[in-house]
Amino acid sequence: MNSEHNPVPNVYLYRQKDFDAIPGSPWVYWITPGLKRVFEELPKLEEVAKPVVGLQTGDNFRFLRFWWEVGIEHIAFGCKSRKEAIASGKKWFPHMKGGEFKCWWGNQDYVVNWWKDGMEIRNLGIETGRVASRPQNTNFYFRRGVTWSHTTSTRLSVRLMPEGFIFNVEAPSCFIEPYSYLTELLGILNSNFADYALNLINPTIHMTVGAASKVPIPRKSSPRLRELVEKAIELAKKDAEEDETTWDFIAPPDWPDGVEKVARRHAELAEIERQIDEEVYRLYGISEEDRQAIENELGMGDAEAEVNKTELLNKKEIAIKWISYAVGIVLGRFKPGTPDAIGRGRFSDKVAEHLRNLAVPHSIVVVDEGHPFDLATKVFEALSIIYDEDRAGEIVAECTGKTGDSLTVLCKYLSGPFFREHIKLYRKRPVYWLLQSPKKRYGLYLFHEKLTSDTLYRIRGEEYVAAKIRLLETKIDEMRKLKDVSEGREKRRLEKQITELEEVLEDVREFAKLIDAILRRGYTPHIDDGVLINMAPLWELIPSWQADPRKCWQALERGDYDWSLMAMDYWPERVKEKCKTNKSYAIAHGLVDEKELLKENSLRKGKKRKKTLEGYLIKDE
């Protein structure tokens, strides 16, 4: 090794066997003797815990949903075992699927169709002789553990996985009991040392179970480390509680000082992470020389910038969050003051009651000033109840970047920009749908969880579209009478207004015709199919975001998604014919005899098994 006995700087002398200290024997010639001893003398992760890979569904579009697509009421939370999951009778379960850089907590975005212990998934492709899915390590499903993203362009970020989750092949996970050991392991894996060790073992963008298994683990335990990790988890949860795309959501960051509060919280978390690194270095017995080598290798500035990147939150983003929150209150998605409800807020009982009373019937609102269910009016009222009118005006101005009459500015924002931002926020699976006339002169929002087969009839009827047509016709008739008795400039002004109103009327009539065509065809939403498939038959009513729903409708027409209930509605003969030769499709549509299915599976595996559903499902792979 390079030392005073080696007169040539930057030249390293190594014996071949020295490379064996690090699993895989990478050519890491620059490692210090102290760090080499850590790899040689300490146990590996696989010796003290169980790192494993998880479920490969074989068809994520079919079997995975963002949790907001199916709604909280349809998700089975907190199941501690596969038996509990089966007993719940539910179809959707929390699912870890990797995700962006997040330490300690988060990326709890997905749910998976694990109905009856994954019956549809397990039978995917079974008739071909080669099952397309891989339900791996199923005994670890629903157990509490730690998890990380398999593919990442940055350092490893490990998160607590609560009980009740199924983890994906893209979210390798690790399990150890008791919980105190798990929190210590979480701190170790999020430390600079673990990041350094993984770079030596596996210097790629793939954080595999095999690589993680070889990370050395200190023999000592540390109550101090457990305490620090619990604080880190608690602070990381605060971000989730201020993010409406999580099921932890309570309310957005405070206005107007939310930016400063979030920045202080992130600074506190950064300090706790520094202390965690110090404690992990102590547990490993890392010397100052070895520590310097680790931090030089990692380039600490880049890592810290990645950890603290959420501090870029600005005042405009907080204003956008508050308007979106108010929209959710009006449409009945958020229920202020209701214990454990998403978006429950932190309000007095009186304020919470006033906010709940703003929720509109049937979760349908219009962007149409003067209508009793005008979205802009109700959103501004919600903001005024939460703060006051002046603060509500500040939020609208900060969000839109425009001054003037707040209601007028807000109306223009909700007519277009809000929906575009909402689609982006919810990753092209929006919870609020903006149905508009072809030229966007008239529009309504609805909350997809409240959508029923009657919703379009209600929109077409006397409360909304029909009323709007009648109102426009009446106004045009009145203005024509005025025009007939007017002269000069006043007459020309009235003619211009009549022309504008006639254009709006024609647009709304076209909207009505499109709705009528869909109603003749029939439309029944099925929440299990997911947002995109439910939007697909309505694509002509969504001119502000038509491409994706239209493409999905074309795929439905081709028969690409014949597992869906929507496909069965429109093309039942085609779907039923496919179900004769596709077991997974037949299960999805309830066209299979479960006893016969279990019998076939038993024969296929060549083992005698009880002919009960539970007997088959609880059997491990």
Coordinates of C-alpha atoms in Angstrom, one line a residue:
M1 CA 0.0 0.0 0.0
N2 CA 1.0 3.6 -0.5
S3 CA 3.1 4.6 2.6
E4 CA 6.4 6.0 3.8
H5 CA 7.9 2.7 2.4
N6 CA 6.7 3.6 -1.1
P7 CA 8.8 6.5 -2.5
V8 CA 6.4 7.2 -5.5
P9 CA 3.4 9.3 -4.7
N10 CA 0.0 8.2 -6.0
V11 CA 1.3 4.7 -6.6
Y12 CA -0.4 1.9 -4.6
L13 CA 1.1 -1.4 -3.8
Y14 CA -1.4 -4.2 -3.1
R15 CA -1.4 -7.9 -2.8
Q16 CA -4.1 -9.7 -4.8
K17 CA -5.8 -11.1 -1.7
D18 CA -6.2 -7.6 -0.2
F19 CA -9.0 -7.0 -2.6
D20 CA -10.9 -9.9 -1.0
A21 CA -11.8 -7.7 2.0
I22 CA -14.7 -6.1 0.1
P23 CA -17.4 -8.5 -1.2
G24 CA -17.0 -9.1 -4.9
S25 CA -13.3 -8.2 -4.8
P26 CA -13.6 -4.9 -6.6
W27 CA -10.3 -3.2 -7.4
V28 CA -10.6 -0.6 -4.6
Y29 CA -6.9 0.1 -4.1
W30 CA -7.4 3.4 -2.3
I31 CA -9.3 2.1 0.8
T32 CA -7.6 2.8 4.1
P33 CA -6.4 -0.1 6.4
G34 CA -9.0 1.0 9.0
L35 CA -11.9 0.7 6.5
K36 CA -10.5 -2.5 5.2
R37 CA -10.7 -4.0 8.7
V38 CA -14.4 -2.9 9.0
F39 CA -15.2 -5.0 5.9
E40 CA -13.1 -8.0 7.2
E41 CA -14.2 -8.1 10.8
L42 CA -17.9 -7.0 11.0
P43 CA -20.9 -9.1 10.1
K44 CA -22.7 -8.4 6.9
L45 CA -26.3 -7.2 6.7
E46 CA -27.5 -10.6 5.4
E47 CA -26.2 -12.2 8.6
V48 CA -28.3 -10.0 10.9
A49 CA -31.4 -9.2 8.9
K50 CA -33.3 -10.4 5.8
P51 CA -33.0 -8.3 2.7
V52 CA -35.4 -9.6 -0.1
V53 CA -37.0 -8.6 -3.4
G54 CA -40.7 -8.4 -3.8
L55 CA -43.6 -8.7 -6.1
Q56 CA -43.3 -8.5 -9.9
T57 CA -46.9 -8.1 -11.1
G58 CA -46.3 -8.8 -14.8
D59 CA -48.6 -5.9 -15.8
N60 CA -48.3 -2.8 -13.6
F61 CA -50.9 -0.8 -15.7
R62 CA -53.5 -3.4 -14.8
F63 CA -52.6 -4.3 -11.2
L64 CA -51.2 -1.0 -9.8
R65 CA -53.0 2.2 -9.1
F66 CA -52.0 5.5 -7.4
W67 CA -53.8 5.3 -4.1
W68 CA -56.0 8.4 -5.0
E69 CA -57.4 6.5 -8.0
V70 CA -59.3 4.0 -5.9
G71 CA -59.9 6.2 -2.8
I72 CA -59.1 5.6 0.8
E73 CA -62.4 3.7 1.5
H74 CA -61.4 0.9 -1.0
I75 CA -57.9 0.3 0.5
A76 CA -57.1 -2.2 3.2
F77 CA -54.7 -0.5 5.6
G78 CA -52.8 -2.0 8.4
C79 CA -53.1 -5.7 7.6
K80 CA -50.4 -7.6 9.5
S81 CA -50.4 -10.8 7.5
R82 CA -51.8 -12.4 4.4
K83 CA -54.5 -14.1 6.4
E84 CA -55.7 -10.7 7.6
A85 CA -55.5 -9.3 4.0
I86 CA -57.8 -12.2 2.8
A87 CA -60.2 -11.7 5.7
S88 CA -60.5 -8.0 4.9
G89 CA -62.3 -8.9 1.6
K90 CA -60.7 -5.9 -0.1
K91 CA -59.0 -5.7 -3.4
W92 CA -56.4 -2.9 -2.9
F93 CA -53.5 -2.9 -0.5
P94 CA -50.7 -0.4 0.1
H95 CA -47.7 -1.0 -2.2
M96 CA -44.1 0.1 -2.1
K97 CA -42.7 0.7 -5.6
G98 CA -39.4 2.6 -5.1
G99 CA -39.7 6.2 -6.2
E100 CA -37.8 9.4 -5.9
F101 CA -35.0 10.2 -3.4
K102 CA -36.6 10.2 0.1
C103 CA -35.1 9.2 3.3
W104 CA -36.9 8.0 6.5
W105 CA -40.5 8.2 5.2
G106 CA -42.5 8.6 2.0
N107 CA -43.0 7.3 -1.5
Q108 CA -46.2 5.6 -0.3
D109 CA -48.0 6.3 -3.6
Y110 CA -49.3 3.0 -4.9
V111 CA -51.8 0.3 -4.1
V112 CA -51.8 -3.2 -5.7
N113 CA -54.7 -5.5 -6.6
W114 CA -54.0 -8.4 -4.2
W115 CA -57.6 -9.6 -4.0
K116 CA -57.8 -13.1 -2.5
D117 CA -54.1 -13.3 -2.0
G118 CA -53.3 -12.1 -5.5
M119 CA -55.5 -14.5 -7.4
E120 CA -55.6 -12.4 -10.6
I121 CA -51.8 -11.8 -10.5
R122 CA -50.9 -15.4 -9.7
N123 CA -52.9 -16.6 -12.7
L124 CA -51.5 -14.1 -15.2
G125 CA -50.4 -16.1 -18.3
I126 CA -51.0 -19.5 -16.6
E127 CA -52.7 -20.9 -19.7
T128 CA -49.5 -20.3 -21.7
G129 CA -47.6 -22.6 -19.4
R130 CA -45.5 -19.6 -18.3
V131 CA -46.9 -17.4 -15.5
A132 CA -46.0 -13.8 -16.2
S133 CA -46.0 -12.6 -12.6
R134 CA -43.6 -13.4 -9.8
P135 CA -45.0 -13.1 -6.2
Q136 CA -41.7 -13.5 -4.4
N137 CA -41.0 -13.7 -0.7
T138 CA -44.7 -13.6 0.1
N139 CA -44.1 -14.5 3.8
F140 CA -42.7 -11.0 4.2
Y141 CA -45.7 -9.2 2.7
F142 CA -47.4 -6.9 5.2
R143 CA -44.5 -7.0 7.7
R144 CA -42.9 -3.8 8.9
G145 CA -39.4 -3.2 7.4
V146 CA -37.2 -0.7 5.6
T147 CA -37.2 -0.2 1.9
W148 CA -35.3 1.6 -0.9
S149 CA -35.5 2.3 -4.6
H150 CA -33.8 -0.3 -6.8
T151 CA -32.8 2.2 -9.4
T152 CA -31.4 5.6 -8.4
S153 CA -29.1 8.2 -9.9
T154 CA -28.2 9.5 -6.4
R155 CA -27.2 7.9 -3.1
L156 CA -29.2 5.2 -1.4
S157 CA -32.3 6.6 0.4
V158 CA -34.0 4.2 2.8
R159 CA -37.4 4.6 4.3
L160 CA -39.5 3.0 7.0
M161 CA -42.2 0.7 5.6
P162 CA -45.0 0.4 8.1
E163 CA -47.1 -2.8 8.5
G164 CA -49.6 -3.4 5.8
F165 CA -47.6 -3.0 2.7
I166 CA -46.7 -5.4 -0.2
F167 CA -43.3 -4.4 -1.6
N168 CA -42.4 -4.4 -5.3
V169 CA -39.4 -5.8 -7.1
E170 CA -38.4 -2.1 -7.6
A171 CA -38.5 -1.6 -3.9
P172 CA -36.1 -4.1 -2.3
S173 CA -36.8 -4.4 1.5
C174 CA -35.2 -5.6 4.6
F175 CA -36.7 -7.1 7.8
I176 CA -35.5 -7.4 11.3
E177 CA -37.1 -7.6 14.7
P178 CA -37.6 -6.0 17.2
Y179 CA -38.6 -2.5 16.0
S180 CA -35.7 -1.0 17.9
Y181 CA -33.2 -2.9 15.7
L182 CA -35.1 -1.9 12.6
T183 CA -34.8 1.8 13.4
E184 CA -31.1 1.4 14.1
L185 CA -30.7 -0.4 10.7
L186 CA -32.6 2.5 9.1
G187 CA -30.1 5.0 10.5
I188 CA -27.1 2.9 9.4
L189 CA -28.4 2.4 5.9
N190 CA -29.0 6.1 5.5
S191 CA -25.6 7.0 6.8
N192 CA -22.6 8.3 4.9
F193 CA -20.8 5.1 5.7
A194 CA -23.4 2.9 4.1
D195 CA -23.4 5.1 1.0
Y196 CA -19.6 4.7 0.9
A197 CA -19.7 1.0 1.4
L198 CA -22.3 0.5 -1.4
N199 CA -20.3 2.6 -3.8
L200 CA -17.4 0.2 -3.2
I201 CA -19.4 -3.0 -3.4
N202 CA -21.7 -2.0 -6.3
P203 CA -20.8 1.3 -8.1
T204 CA -23.9 1.3 -10.3
I205 CA -27.3 2.9 -10.3
H206 CA -29.0 -0.3 -9.2
M207 CA -29.2 -0.8 -5.4
T208 CA -29.7 -4.5 -5.5
V209 CA -30.5 -6.9 -2.6
G210 CA -27.2 -8.6 -3.3
A211 CA -25.2 -5.5 -2.8
A212 CA -27.1 -4.4 0.3
S213 CA -26.6 -7.8 1.8
K214 CA -22.9 -7.3 1.9
V215 CA -22.8 -4.0 3.8
P216 CA -21.0 -4.5 7.1
I217 CA -23.1 -3.9 10.2
P218 CA -21.7 -2.8 13.6
R219 CA -22.0 -5.3 16.5
K220 CA -22.9 -2.5 19.0
S221 CA -26.4 -1.3 19.6
S222 CA -27.2 2.4 20.3
P223 CA -30.3 3.9 22.0
R224 CA -29.0 7.3 20.9
L225 CA -29.2 6.2 17.2
R226 CA -32.7 4.9 17.7
E227 CA -33.8 8.2 19.3
L228 CA -32.3 10.2 16.4
V229 CA -33.9 8.0 13.7
E230 CA -37.3 8.4 15.4
K231 CA -36.9 12.2 15.2
A232 CA -35.9 12.0 11.6
I233 CA -39.0 9.9 10.7
E234 CA -41.2 12.3 12.6
L235 CA -39.8 15.3 10.7
A236 CA -40.0 13.6 7.3
K237 CA -43.6 12.8 8.0
K238 CA -44.3 16.5 8.3
D239 CA -43.6 16.9 4.6
A240 CA -46.1 14.2 3.9
E241 CA -48.7 15.9 6.1
E242 CA -48.4 19.0 4.0
D243 CA -48.6 17.2 0.6
E244 CA -52.1 16.5 -0.7
T245 CA -51.0 13.6 -2.8
T246 CA -50.2 11.5 0.3
W247 CA -52.7 9.8 2.5
D248 CA -51.0 11.4 5.5
F249 CA -52.2 14.9 4.3
I250 CA -53.5 17.3 6.9
A251 CA -53.2 20.8 5.4
P252 CA -50.7 22.8 3.3
P253 CA -47.8 24.8 4.9
D254 CA -49.0 27.9 6.7
W255 CA -49.6 31.1 4.9
P256 CA -47.8 33.4 4.6
D257 CA -44.8 32.1 6.7
G258 CA -44.8 28.5 5.5
V259 CA -41.6 28.8 3.5
E260 CA -39.7 29.8 6.6
K261 CA -41.2 27.1 8.7
V262 CA -40.5 24.4 6.1
A263 CA -36.9 25.6 5.8
R264 CA -36.4 25.5 9.6
R265 CA -37.8 22.0 9.7
H266 CA -35.5 20.8 6.9
A267 CA -32.5 22.5 8.7
E268 CA -33.5 20.6 11.8
L269 CA -33.6 17.3 9.9
A270 CA -30.2 18.0 8.3
E271 CA -28.8 18.5 11.8
I272 CA -30.3 15.3 13.0
E273 CA -28.9 13.5 10.0
R274 CA -25.5 14.9 10.8
Q275 CA -25.8 13.6 14.3
I276 CA -26.9 10.2 12.9
D277 CA -23.7 10.1 10.9
E278 CA -21.6 10.9 13.9
E279 CA -23.2 8.1 15.9
V280 CA -22.8 5.6 13.1
Y281 CA -19.2 6.5 12.7
R282 CA -18.8 5.9 16.5
L283 CA -20.5 2.5 16.2
Y284 CA -18.2 1.4 13.4
G285 CA -15.1 2.8 15.2
I286 CA -14.3 5.0 12.3
S287 CA -11.1 7.1 12.8
E288 CA -10.8 10.7 11.7
E289 CA -8.5 9.6 8.9
D290 CA -11.1 7.0 7.7
R291 CA -13.9 9.5 8.0
Q292 CA -12.0 12.0 5.9
A293 CA -11.5 9.3 3.2
I294 CA -15.2 8.4 3.2
E295 CA -16.4 12.0 2.9
N296 CA -13.8 12.9 0.2
E297 CA -14.9 9.8 -1.8
L298 CA -18.6 10.8 -1.5
G299 CA -18.3 14.5 -2.3
M300 CA -20.4 15.5 0.6
G301 CA -21.6 18.8 -0.9
D302 CA -23.6 17.0 -3.6
A303 CA -25.2 14.6 -1.2
E304 CA -26.3 17.4 1.2
A305 CA -27.8 19.4 -1.7
E306 CA -29.8 16.3 -2.7
V307 CA -31.1 15.8 0.8
N308 CA -32.1 19.4 1.2
K309 CA -33.5 20.1 -2.2
T310 CA -37.1 20.4 -0.9
E311 CA -36.0 23.7 0.7
L312 CA -36.6 25.2 -2.7
L313 CA -40.3 25.5 -1.9
N314 CA -41.4 29.0 -2.5
K315 CA -44.3 31.3 -1.6
K316 CA -46.1 30.8 -4.9
E317 CA -46.1 27.0 -4.5
I318 CA -47.7 27.4 -1.1
A319 CA -50.4 29.7 -2.6
I320 CA -51.0 27.0 -5.3
K321 CA -51.3 24.4 -2.5
W322 CA -53.9 26.5 -0.7
I323 CA -56.1 27.0 -3.7
S324 CA -55.9 23.3 -4.5
Y325 CA -56.8 22.5 -0.9
A326 CA -59.8 24.9 -1.1
V327 CA -61.0 23.1 -4.3
G328 CA -60.8 19.8 -2.5
I329 CA -63.0 21.2 0.3
V330 CA -65.6 22.5 -2.1
L331 CA -65.7 19.2 -4.0
G332 CA -66.0 17.2 -0.8
R333 CA -62.7 15.4 -1.0
F334 CA -61.3 17.0 2.1
K335 CA -63.4 17.1 5.3
P336 CA -62.0 19.7 7.7
G337 CA -62.3 18.8 11.4
T338 CA -63.2 15.1 10.7
P339 CA -60.9 12.9 12.8
D340 CA -58.3 10.9 10.7
A341 CA -59.8 12.2 7.4
I342 CA -57.5 13.3 4.6
G343 CA -57.1 17.1 4.6
R344 CA -58.8 17.4 8.0
G345 CA -56.8 20.6 8.7
R346 CA -55.9 22.2 12.0
F347 CA -59.0 24.4 12.5
S348 CA -61.3 25.3 15.4
D349 CA -64.6 23.4 15.4
K350 CA -66.4 26.5 14.2
V351 CA -64.1 27.1 11.2
A352 CA -64.1 23.4 10.3
E353 CA -67.9 23.3 10.3
H354 CA -68.2 26.4 8.0
L355 CA -65.7 24.8 5.6
R356 CA -67.6 21.5 5.5
N357 CA -70.8 23.4 4.7
L358 CA -69.1 24.7 1.5
A359 CA -69.1 21.2 0.0
V360 CA -71.4 21.1 -3.0
P361 CA -74.0 18.4 -3.7
H362 CA -72.8 15.5 -5.8
S363 CA -69.3 16.9 -6.0
I364 CA -70.0 18.9 -9.2
V365 CA -69.1 22.6 -9.6
V366 CA -69.1 25.0 -12.5
V367 CA -66.6 27.7 -13.5
D368 CA -69.5 30.2 -14.1
E369 CA -69.8 33.4 -12.1
G370 CA -73.3 33.8 -10.7
H371 CA -74.1 30.1 -10.5
P372 CA -74.9 28.9 -7.0
F373 CA -72.1 26.3 -7.3
D374 CA -69.5 28.5 -8.9
L375 CA -66.1 27.2 -8.1
A376 CA -64.2 30.5 -7.9
T377 CA -66.7 32.0 -5.5
K378 CA -66.7 29.0 -3.2
V379 CA -62.9 28.7 -3.3
F380 CA -62.4 32.3 -2.4
E381 CA -65.0 31.9 0.4
A382 CA -63.1 28.9 1.8
L383 CA -59.8 30.8 1.8
S384 CA -61.6 33.8 3.5
I385 CA -63.0 31.5 6.2
I386 CA -59.5 29.9 6.9
Y387 CA -57.8 33.3 6.9
D388 CA -59.6 36.5 5.9
E389 CA -60.5 38.2 2.7
D390 CA -57.3 40.2 2.5
R391 CA -55.2 37.1 3.0
A392 CA -57.4 35.2 0.5
G393 CA -56.7 37.9 -2.1
E394 CA -52.9 37.6 -1.4
I395 CA -53.0 33.9 -2.0
V396 CA -54.9 34.4 -5.3
A397 CA -52.5 37.1 -6.5
E398 CA -49.4 35.1 -5.5
C399 CA -50.7 31.9 -7.2
T400 CA -51.7 33.6 -10.4
G401 CA -49.1 36.4 -10.6
K402 CA -52.0 38.7 -11.4
T403 CA -53.7 41.6 -9.6
G404 CA -57.2 42.9 -9.9
D405 CA -60.6 41.5 -8.9
S406 CA -59.8 38.3 -7.0
L407 CA -62.8 36.4 -8.3
T408 CA -62.2 37.3 -11.9
V409 CA -58.5 36.4 -11.6
L410 CA -59.4 33.1 -9.8
C411 CA -62.0 32.2 -12.4
K412 CA -59.5 32.5 -15.2
Y413 CA -57.0 30.4 -13.3
L414 CA -59.5 27.6 -12.5
S415 CA -60.7 27.6 -16.1
G416 CA -57.4 26.2 -17.4
P417 CA -54.0 26.7 -15.6
F418 CA -55.3 25.0 -12.4
F419 CA -56.3 21.8 -14.3
R420 CA -52.9 21.6 -16.1
E421 CA -51.1 21.9 -12.8
H422 CA -53.4 19.4 -11.2
I423 CA -52.7 16.8 -14.0
K424 CA -49.0 17.3 -13.4
L425 CA -49.3 17.0 -9.6
Y426 CA -51.3 13.8 -9.8
R427 CA -49.1 12.3 -12.5
K428 CA -51.7 12.2 -15.2
R429 CA -54.2 10.5 -13.0
P430 CA -56.3 13.6 -11.9
V431 CA -58.8 13.4 -9.1
Y432 CA -60.7 16.4 -10.3
W433 CA -61.9 16.3 -13.9
L434 CA -62.6 19.4 -16.0
L435 CA -65.3 18.7 -18.5
Q436 CA -65.6 21.5 -21.0
S437 CA -67.4 22.5 -24.2
P438 CA -65.4 22.1 -27.4
K439 CA -64.2 25.8 -27.4
K440 CA -63.9 25.9 -23.6
R441 CA -66.5 28.6 -23.2
Y442 CA -68.2 26.5 -20.5
G443 CA -66.8 24.0 -18.0
L444 CA -67.5 21.9 -14.9
Y445 CA -65.3 20.1 -12.4
L446 CA -66.2 16.9 -10.8
F447 CA -64.5 14.7 -8.1
H448 CA -64.0 11.3 -9.7
E449 CA -64.6 9.3 -6.5
K450 CA -68.2 10.6 -6.5
L451 CA -68.8 9.9 -10.2
T452 CA -71.8 7.6 -10.8
S453 CA -73.8 6.4 -13.8
D454 CA -76.2 9.3 -13.1
T455 CA -73.5 12.1 -13.1
L456 CA -73.7 12.9 -16.8
Y457 CA -77.5 13.0 -16.7
R458 CA -77.3 15.5 -13.8
I459 CA -74.7 17.6 -15.7
R460 CA -76.9 17.6 -18.8
G461 CA -80.0 18.5 -16.9
E462 CA -81.6 21.6 -15.4
E463 CA -78.9 22.3 -12.8
Y464 CA -76.1 22.8 -15.3
V465 CA -76.0 22.5 -19.1
A466 CA -79.8 22.8 -19.9
A467 CA -80.0 25.7 -17.5
K468 CA -77.0 27.4 -19.1
I469 CA -78.6 27.0 -22.6
R470 CA -81.9 28.4 -21.4
L471 CA -80.2 31.3 -19.7
L472 CA -78.1 32.2 -22.8
E473 CA -81.2 32.0 -25.0
T474 CA -83.1 34.3 -22.7
K475 CA -80.3 36.8 -22.6
I476 CA -79.9 36.8 -26.3
D477 CA -83.7 37.4 -26.8
E478 CA -83.6 40.3 -24.4
M479 CA -80.6 41.9 -26.0
R480 CA -82.2 41.6 -29.5
K481 CA -85.2 43.4 -28.3
L482 CA -83.0 46.2 -26.9
K483 CA -81.0 46.3 -30.1
D484 CA -84.2 46.8 -32.2
V485 CA -84.9 50.0 -30.3
S486 CA -81.3 51.2 -30.1
E487 CA -79.2 53.3 -32.5
G488 CA -75.6 54.2 -33.3
R489 CA -72.9 53.1 -30.9
E490 CA -75.3 51.5 -28.4
K491 CA -76.7 49.3 -31.2
R492 CA -73.3 48.3 -32.4
R493 CA -72.3 47.4 -28.8
L494 CA -75.4 45.2 -28.4
E495 CA -74.8 43.5 -31.8
K496 CA -71.2 42.6 -30.7
Q497 CA -72.5 41.2 -27.3
I498 CA -75.2 39.2 -29.1
T499 CA -72.6 37.7 -31.4
E500 CA -70.4 36.8 -28.5
L501 CA -73.3 35.2 -26.6
E502 CA -74.4 33.3 -29.7
E503 CA -70.9 31.8 -30.0
V504 CA -71.0 30.7 -26.4
L505 CA -74.5 29.3 -26.9
E506 CA -73.4 27.3 -29.9
D507 CA -70.4 26.0 -27.9
V508 CA -72.6 24.9 -25.0
R509 CA -75.1 23.2 -27.4
E510 CA -72.2 21.3 -28.9
F511 CA -71.2 20.2 -25.4
A512 CA -74.8 19.0 -24.8
K513 CA -74.7 17.0 -28.0
L514 CA -71.5 15.3 -27.0
I515 CA -73.0 14.4 -23.6
D516 CA -76.1 13.1 -25.3
A517 CA -74.0 10.8 -27.6
I518 CA -72.2 9.4 -24.6
L519 CA -75.5 8.8 -22.7
R520 CA -76.9 6.9 -25.7
R521 CA -73.8 4.7 -25.7
G522 CA -74.0 4.3 -22.0
Y523 CA -71.5 5.2 -19.3
T524 CA -70.9 3.5 -15.9
P525 CA -67.7 4.3 -14.1
H526 CA -65.8 1.6 -12.3
I527 CA -63.3 2.9 -9.7
D528 CA -61.2 -0.3 -9.8
D529 CA -60.4 0.4 -13.5
G530 CA -58.4 3.5 -12.6
V531 CA -58.7 7.1 -13.5
L532 CA -57.5 6.9 -17.1
I533 CA -59.8 4.1 -18.2
N534 CA -62.7 5.8 -16.5
M535 CA -61.9 9.1 -18.3
A536 CA -61.5 7.3 -21.7
P537 CA -65.1 7.2 -22.8
L538 CA -65.4 10.9 -21.9
W539 CA -62.3 12.1 -23.9
E540 CA -64.4 14.4 -26.1
L541 CA -65.5 16.3 -23.1
I542 CA -62.0 17.0 -21.9
P543 CA -60.5 19.4 -24.5
S544 CA -57.9 20.7 -22.1
W545 CA -56.3 17.2 -21.8
Q546 CA -57.6 15.0 -24.6
A547 CA -54.6 13.0 -25.9
D548 CA -54.1 10.5 -23.0
P549 CA -57.8 9.7 -22.5
R550 CA -58.4 9.4 -26.3
K551 CA -55.4 7.0 -26.6
C552 CA -56.8 4.9 -23.8
W553 CA -60.2 4.8 -25.5
Q554 CA -58.5 3.6 -28.7
A555 CA -56.7 0.9 -26.7
L556 CA -60.0 -0.2 -25.1
E557 CA -61.6 -0.4 -28.6
R558 CA -58.7 -2.6 -29.8
G559 CA -59.1 -5.0 -26.9
D560 CA -55.9 -4.1 -25.0
Y561 CA -57.6 -3.8 -21.7
D562 CA -60.2 -6.5 -21.8
W563 CA -59.5 -7.3 -18.1
S564 CA -61.3 -4.0 -17.3
L565 CA -64.9 -3.7 -16.3
M566 CA -65.3 -0.8 -18.8
A567 CA -64.4 -3.2 -21.6
M568 CA -67.0 -5.7 -20.4
D569 CA -69.6 -2.9 -20.5
Y570 CA -68.9 -2.0 -24.1
W571 CA -67.7 -5.2 -25.7
P572 CA -69.2 -8.0 -23.6
E573 CA -69.1 -10.8 -26.3
R574 CA -65.4 -10.1 -27.1
V575 CA -64.4 -10.1 -23.5
K576 CA -66.4 -13.2 -22.5
E577 CA -64.8 -15.1 -25.4
K578 CA -61.3 -14.1 -24.2
C579 CA -62.2 -15.2 -20.7
K580 CA -62.6 -18.8 -22.0
T581 CA -58.9 -19.0 -22.6
N582 CA -57.5 -16.4 -20.1
K583 CA -57.9 -17.4 -16.5
S584 CA -56.8 -14.1 -15.1
Y585 CA -59.4 -12.3 -17.2
A586 CA -62.0 -14.7 -16.1
I587 CA -61.2 -14.2 -12.5
A588 CA -61.3 -10.4 -13.0
H589 CA -64.8 -10.7 -14.4
G590 CA -66.1 -13.2 -11.9
L591 CA -66.5 -15.9 -14.6
V592 CA -64.5 -18.6 -13.0
D593 CA -65.4 -21.3 -10.5
E594 CA -63.0 -20.8 -7.7
K595 CA -63.1 -24.4 -6.6
E596 CA -62.2 -25.6 -10.1
L597 CA -59.5 -23.0 -10.3
L598 CA -58.0 -24.2 -7.0
K599 CA -58.2 -27.8 -8.3
E600 CA -56.4 -26.9 -11.5
N601 CA -53.7 -25.1 -9.6
S602 CA -53.2 -28.0 -7.3
L603 CA -52.8 -30.4 -10.2
R604 CA -50.4 -28.0 -11.9
K605 CA -48.2 -27.9 -8.8
G606 CA -48.4 -31.7 -8.5
K607 CA -49.2 -31.6 -4.8
K608 CA -52.3 -32.6 -2.8
R609 CA -53.8 -29.5 -1.2
K610 CA -57.0 -28.7 0.7
K611 CA -59.8 -27.7 -1.7
T612 CA -60.5 -24.5 0.2
L613 CA -59.7 -21.1 -1.0
E614 CA -57.7 -20.3 2.1
G615 CA -55.7 -23.5 1.8
Y616 CA -54.5 -22.5 -1.6
L617 CA -53.9 -18.9 -1.0
I618 CA -51.9 -19.2 2.2
K619 CA -49.5 -21.7 0.6
D620 CA -46.2 -19.9 0.0
E621 CA -44.3 -19.8 -3.3

